[in-house]
């Protein structure tokens, strides 16, 4: 069953989203994944749905996790799942008042107001790091010039990465696109560019359901480059090997940059 969801007059991001069932409580299994593997990272998840990826990131002690989707999804699904798993997501279960390392909020792709609120929320969860410049600036791509205005910085300067995550998670968001139909890809790419810098790693998982679904990957790769070859789902979990033509792969990406 599908439901049409729209999110305002300022953007063209009304898309159909499948209704998603809530996930049950997660089990904290320290025998498979190191508990502190994400300890220092600030993470944002786009199009999260159930929020399971962001919740697991929080359970693995990520520094801060912001889980986002359209308001109908966040209010109807995501927040309930965060609450159900809250005992895994406290910064310090012994410290009062209890503070969560994970938060769910609405974010409509391409909506500047939503993006600003998301950046502030990420910084509230965890203060932004202050880094020395490595003298890398974004490329001169025309779209990026329209999206991001960033002055060159020399080697002696420090800068704050306000509202910028270390890790941007995007999973299976291309299922709606059909040849010739209106696409949400443009506004998604705009949000990706505004929520990343040259240090952000993007984990983009996608399932190619039709030829046109490759359009999003091609658009992203015009602005981001692979850190390694795409990984097939069955390489991560052999169970996918039993699924005929799963067409699921994970891309690890970083912004294309020019080194001066």
Short mmCIF file of C-alpha atoms in Angstrom, two decimals:
data_model
loop_
_atom_site.label_atom_id
_atom_site.label_comp_id
_atom_site.label_asym_id
_atom_site.label_seq_id
_atom_site.Cartn_x
_atom_site.Cartn_y
_atom_site.Cartn_z
CA UNK A 1 0.00 0.00 0.00
CA UNK A 2 1.26 3.48 -0.79
CA UNK A 3 0.50 6.89 0.60
CA UNK A 4 1.26 10.21 -1.06
CA UNK A 5 3.17 12.52 1.25
CA UNK A 6 3.79 16.20 0.57
CA UNK A 7 5.84 18.58 2.65
CA UNK A 8 5.07 22.16 1.85
CA UNK A 9 4.96 24.80 -0.83
CA UNK A 10 8.63 25.78 -0.85
CA UNK A 11 10.01 22.58 -2.36
CA UNK A 12 9.10 19.98 -4.92
CA UNK A 13 9.49 16.96 -2.70
CA UNK A 14 6.03 15.41 -2.59
CA UNK A 15 6.73 11.73 -3.19
CA UNK A 16 5.00 8.45 -2.56
CA UNK A 17 6.29 6.52 0.40
CA UNK A 18 5.43 2.97 1.25
CA UNK A 19 3.82 2.55 4.64
CA UNK A 20 6.37 0.89 6.85
CA UNK A 21 5.79 -1.32 9.84
CA UNK A 22 7.44 -0.48 13.12
CA UNK A 23 10.44 -2.52 14.13
CA UNK A 24 10.57 -4.29 17.45
CA UNK A 25 13.22 -3.78 20.10
CA UNK A 26 16.75 -4.46 18.99
CA UNK A 27 19.06 -6.78 20.84
CA UNK A 28 22.46 -5.49 21.88
CA UNK A 29 24.82 -8.22 20.68
CA UNK A 30 28.40 -7.30 21.55
CA UNK A 31 29.72 -10.53 20.09
CA UNK A 32 29.38 -9.47 16.47
CA UNK A 33 30.19 -5.73 16.25
CA UNK A 34 32.59 -3.78 18.49
CA UNK A 35 30.46 -1.67 20.83
CA UNK A 36 32.43 1.55 20.33
CA UNK A 37 33.10 1.31 16.60
CA UNK A 38 31.28 4.62 15.91
CA UNK A 39 32.14 6.32 19.18
CA UNK A 40 33.52 9.63 17.88
CA UNK A 41 31.17 10.09 14.91
CA UNK A 42 28.32 12.52 14.36
CA UNK A 43 25.78 10.87 12.05
CA UNK A 44 22.76 11.99 10.03
CA UNK A 45 20.41 9.55 8.31
CA UNK A 46 18.22 10.75 5.41
CA UNK A 47 14.98 9.02 4.41
CA UNK A 48 15.28 6.82 7.49
CA UNK A 49 11.81 5.25 7.58
CA UNK A 50 11.85 2.93 10.60
CA UNK A 51 15.15 4.50 11.67
CA UNK A 52 16.74 1.12 12.26
CA UNK A 53 20.12 2.09 10.74
CA UNK A 54 20.39 5.22 12.85
CA UNK A 55 19.20 3.40 15.97
CA UNK A 56 21.86 0.72 15.52
CA UNK A 57 24.44 3.48 15.01
CA UNK A 58 23.39 4.98 18.34
CA UNK A 59 23.54 1.58 20.02
CA UNK A 60 27.11 1.30 18.75
CA UNK A 61 27.95 4.44 20.74
CA UNK A 62 28.00 6.99 17.94
CA UNK A 63 28.65 10.43 19.40
CA UNK A 64 25.34 11.78 18.06
CA UNK A 65 22.75 10.47 15.58
CA UNK A 66 20.07 12.53 13.86
CA UNK A 67 17.41 10.37 12.16
CA UNK A 68 15.30 12.18 9.56
CA UNK A 69 12.41 11.60 7.20
CA UNK A 70 9.14 13.31 6.28
CA UNK A 71 7.08 14.41 9.29
CA UNK A 72 4.40 11.76 8.71
CA UNK A 73 7.03 9.03 8.81
CA UNK A 74 8.97 10.41 11.79
CA UNK A 75 5.81 10.95 13.87
CA UNK A 76 4.16 7.70 12.83
CA UNK A 77 7.10 5.29 12.91
CA UNK A 78 10.57 6.58 13.69
CA UNK A 79 10.00 8.21 17.08
CA UNK A 80 8.22 5.12 18.41
CA UNK A 81 11.18 2.95 17.42
CA UNK A 82 13.65 5.32 19.06
CA UNK A 83 11.59 5.23 22.24
CA UNK A 84 11.32 1.42 22.16
CA UNK A 85 15.13 1.17 22.04
CA UNK A 86 15.92 4.11 24.32
CA UNK A 87 17.83 2.03 26.88
CA UNK A 88 20.48 1.36 24.21
CA UNK A 89 20.71 5.03 23.26
CA UNK A 90 21.48 6.92 26.47
CA UNK A 91 24.78 8.78 26.55
CA UNK A 92 25.25 7.63 30.16
CA UNK A 93 22.50 5.46 31.72
CA UNK A 94 23.86 6.31 35.20
CA UNK A 95 23.75 10.07 34.77
CA UNK A 96 20.66 12.11 35.58
CA UNK A 97 18.92 13.66 33.78
CA UNK A 98 19.18 11.00 31.10
CA UNK A 99 20.44 12.30 27.74
CA UNK A 100 19.82 10.54 24.45
CA UNK A 101 22.50 10.35 21.77
CA UNK A 102 19.79 9.81 19.11
CA UNK A 103 17.03 12.15 17.96
CA UNK A 104 14.41 11.91 15.23
CA UNK A 105 13.14 15.01 13.41
CA UNK A 106 11.38 15.82 10.12
CA UNK A 107 13.55 16.83 7.18
CA UNK A 108 12.12 17.36 3.72
CA UNK A 109 14.85 17.22 1.10
CA UNK A 110 15.56 20.57 -0.50
CA UNK A 111 13.84 22.50 2.31
CA UNK A 112 16.33 25.05 3.65
CA UNK A 113 14.41 25.61 6.88
CA UNK A 114 14.33 21.88 7.66
CA UNK A 115 18.04 21.59 6.90
CA UNK A 116 18.89 24.51 9.20
CA UNK A 117 16.86 22.97 12.01
CA UNK A 118 18.59 19.63 11.43
CA UNK A 119 22.05 21.22 11.63
CA UNK A 120 21.16 22.94 14.89
CA UNK A 121 19.73 19.70 16.27
CA UNK A 122 22.91 17.82 15.42
CA UNK A 123 25.01 20.45 17.21
CA UNK A 124 22.70 20.30 20.24
CA UNK A 125 23.22 16.55 20.44
CA UNK A 126 26.99 17.03 20.19
CA UNK A 127 29.15 20.13 19.91
CA UNK A 128 30.74 20.44 16.45
CA UNK A 129 34.46 19.64 16.22
CA UNK A 130 37.00 22.36 15.48
CA UNK A 131 39.51 21.28 12.86
CA UNK A 132 42.64 22.65 11.27
CA UNK A 133 42.21 23.36 7.59
CA UNK A 134 43.86 20.95 5.21
CA UNK A 135 43.50 23.50 2.40
CA UNK A 136 40.95 21.47 0.49
CA UNK A 137 38.01 23.30 -1.07
CA UNK A 138 34.94 21.97 -2.90
CA UNK A 139 35.17 21.61 -6.65
CA UNK A 140 34.03 24.31 -9.03
CA UNK A 141 31.04 22.30 -10.22
CA UNK A 142 28.22 24.66 -11.22
CA UNK A 143 25.58 23.00 -9.06
CA UNK A 144 27.83 23.01 -6.01
CA UNK A 145 28.55 26.71 -6.53
CA UNK A 146 24.82 27.33 -6.39
CA UNK A 147 24.37 25.15 -3.32
CA UNK A 148 27.42 25.94 -1.20
CA UNK A 149 29.40 29.10 -0.71
CA UNK A 150 32.70 28.39 1.04
CA UNK A 151 35.79 30.57 1.05
CA UNK A 152 39.21 29.03 0.63
CA UNK A 153 41.02 28.55 3.95
CA UNK A 154 44.75 28.43 4.50
CA UNK A 155 46.74 25.91 6.48
CA UNK A 156 46.91 28.03 9.63
CA UNK A 157 43.18 28.56 10.07
CA UNK A 158 40.76 26.63 12.24
CA UNK A 159 37.13 26.08 11.35
CA UNK A 160 34.06 24.65 12.98
CA UNK A 161 32.05 22.02 11.15
CA UNK A 162 28.75 23.40 12.45
CA UNK A 163 25.84 21.14 11.59
CA UNK A 164 27.96 18.86 9.40
CA UNK A 165 27.99 15.12 10.14
CA UNK A 166 31.02 12.86 9.92
CA UNK A 167 28.81 10.17 8.41
CA UNK A 168 25.75 10.62 6.18
CA UNK A 169 23.56 7.52 5.84
CA UNK A 170 21.20 7.08 2.89
CA UNK A 171 19.51 3.77 2.22
CA UNK A 172 17.19 2.63 -0.59
CA UNK A 173 15.65 5.97 -1.51
CA UNK A 174 15.42 5.49 -5.30
CA UNK A 175 12.52 3.06 -5.54
CA UNK A 176 9.98 5.69 -6.59
CA UNK A 177 11.60 6.96 -9.76
CA UNK A 178 10.14 5.92 -13.12
CA UNK A 179 11.28 6.98 -16.60
CA UNK A 180 9.77 10.37 -17.50
CA UNK A 181 8.14 10.84 -14.09
CA UNK A 182 8.93 13.74 -11.72
CA UNK A 183 11.90 12.86 -9.57
CA UNK A 184 12.92 13.72 -6.01
CA UNK A 185 16.57 13.16 -6.92
CA UNK A 186 17.41 16.84 -7.46
CA UNK A 187 16.26 17.95 -4.00
CA UNK A 188 17.94 14.96 -2.37
CA UNK A 189 21.24 15.90 -4.00
CA UNK A 190 20.84 19.52 -2.88
CA UNK A 191 20.40 18.37 0.72
CA UNK A 192 23.36 15.99 0.46
CA UNK A 193 25.59 18.84 -0.71
CA UNK A 194 24.44 21.17 2.06
CA UNK A 195 24.92 18.54 4.77
CA UNK A 196 28.41 17.42 3.77
CA UNK A 197 31.90 18.79 3.47
CA UNK A 198 35.14 17.29 2.18
CA UNK A 199 35.52 15.24 5.38
CA UNK A 200 32.04 13.68 5.46
CA UNK A 201 31.75 10.04 4.45
CA UNK A 202 28.49 9.09 2.72
CA UNK A 203 27.19 5.54 3.06
CA UNK A 204 24.73 5.16 0.20
CA UNK A 205 22.87 1.88 -0.09
CA UNK A 206 20.69 1.45 -3.14
CA UNK A 207 18.60 -1.20 -4.82
CA UNK A 208 18.24 -0.91 -8.59
CA UNK A 209 14.60 -1.74 -9.23
CA UNK A 210 14.53 -0.30 -12.74
CA UNK A 211 16.98 1.27 -15.17
CA UNK A 212 15.97 4.80 -14.21
CA UNK A 213 16.96 4.11 -10.60
CA UNK A 214 20.57 4.35 -11.77
CA UNK A 215 19.98 8.05 -12.45
CA UNK A 216 20.36 8.89 -8.76
CA UNK A 217 23.67 7.04 -8.49
CA UNK A 218 24.96 8.84 -11.59
CA UNK A 219 23.87 12.22 -10.20
CA UNK A 220 25.55 11.56 -6.87
CA UNK A 221 28.78 10.39 -8.52
CA UNK A 222 29.01 13.71 -10.35
CA UNK A 223 29.66 15.34 -6.96
CA UNK A 224 31.01 12.48 -4.84
CA UNK A 225 33.73 9.90 -5.47
CA UNK A 226 34.12 6.33 -4.33
CA UNK A 227 36.43 5.53 -1.42
CA UNK A 228 36.38 1.90 -2.53
CA UNK A 229 34.56 -0.25 -5.07
CA UNK A 230 30.80 -0.65 -4.44
CA UNK A 231 30.02 -3.59 -2.16
CA UNK A 232 27.28 -6.05 -3.07
CA UNK A 233 24.77 -6.91 -0.36
CA UNK A 234 25.66 -10.62 -0.43
CA UNK A 235 29.29 -9.69 0.33
CA UNK A 236 28.08 -8.16 3.59
CA UNK A 237 25.45 -10.78 4.41
CA UNK A 238 25.57 -14.13 2.57
CA UNK A 239 21.82 -14.47 3.10
CA UNK A 240 21.31 -12.06 0.21
CA UNK A 241 22.94 -14.67 -2.02
CA UNK A 242 19.69 -16.64 -1.85
CA UNK A 243 17.71 -13.68 -3.22
CA UNK A 244 17.44 -13.75 -7.01
CA UNK A 245 18.86 -10.54 -8.49
CA UNK A 246 18.78 -8.56 -5.25
CA UNK A 247 20.51 -5.66 -7.07
CA UNK A 248 21.53 -4.11 -3.75
CA UNK A 249 24.89 -2.45 -3.35
CA UNK A 250 26.53 -0.09 -0.86
CA UNK A 251 28.68 2.86 -1.91
CA UNK A 252 31.20 4.60 0.36
CA UNK A 253 31.62 8.13 -0.93
CA UNK A 254 33.29 11.46 -0.24
CA UNK A 255 32.87 14.87 -1.86
CA UNK A 256 34.93 15.47 -4.99
CA UNK A 257 37.52 18.06 -4.08
CA UNK A 258 40.34 20.08 -5.58
CA UNK A 259 43.60 20.17 -3.65
CA UNK A 260 45.24 23.57 -4.07
#
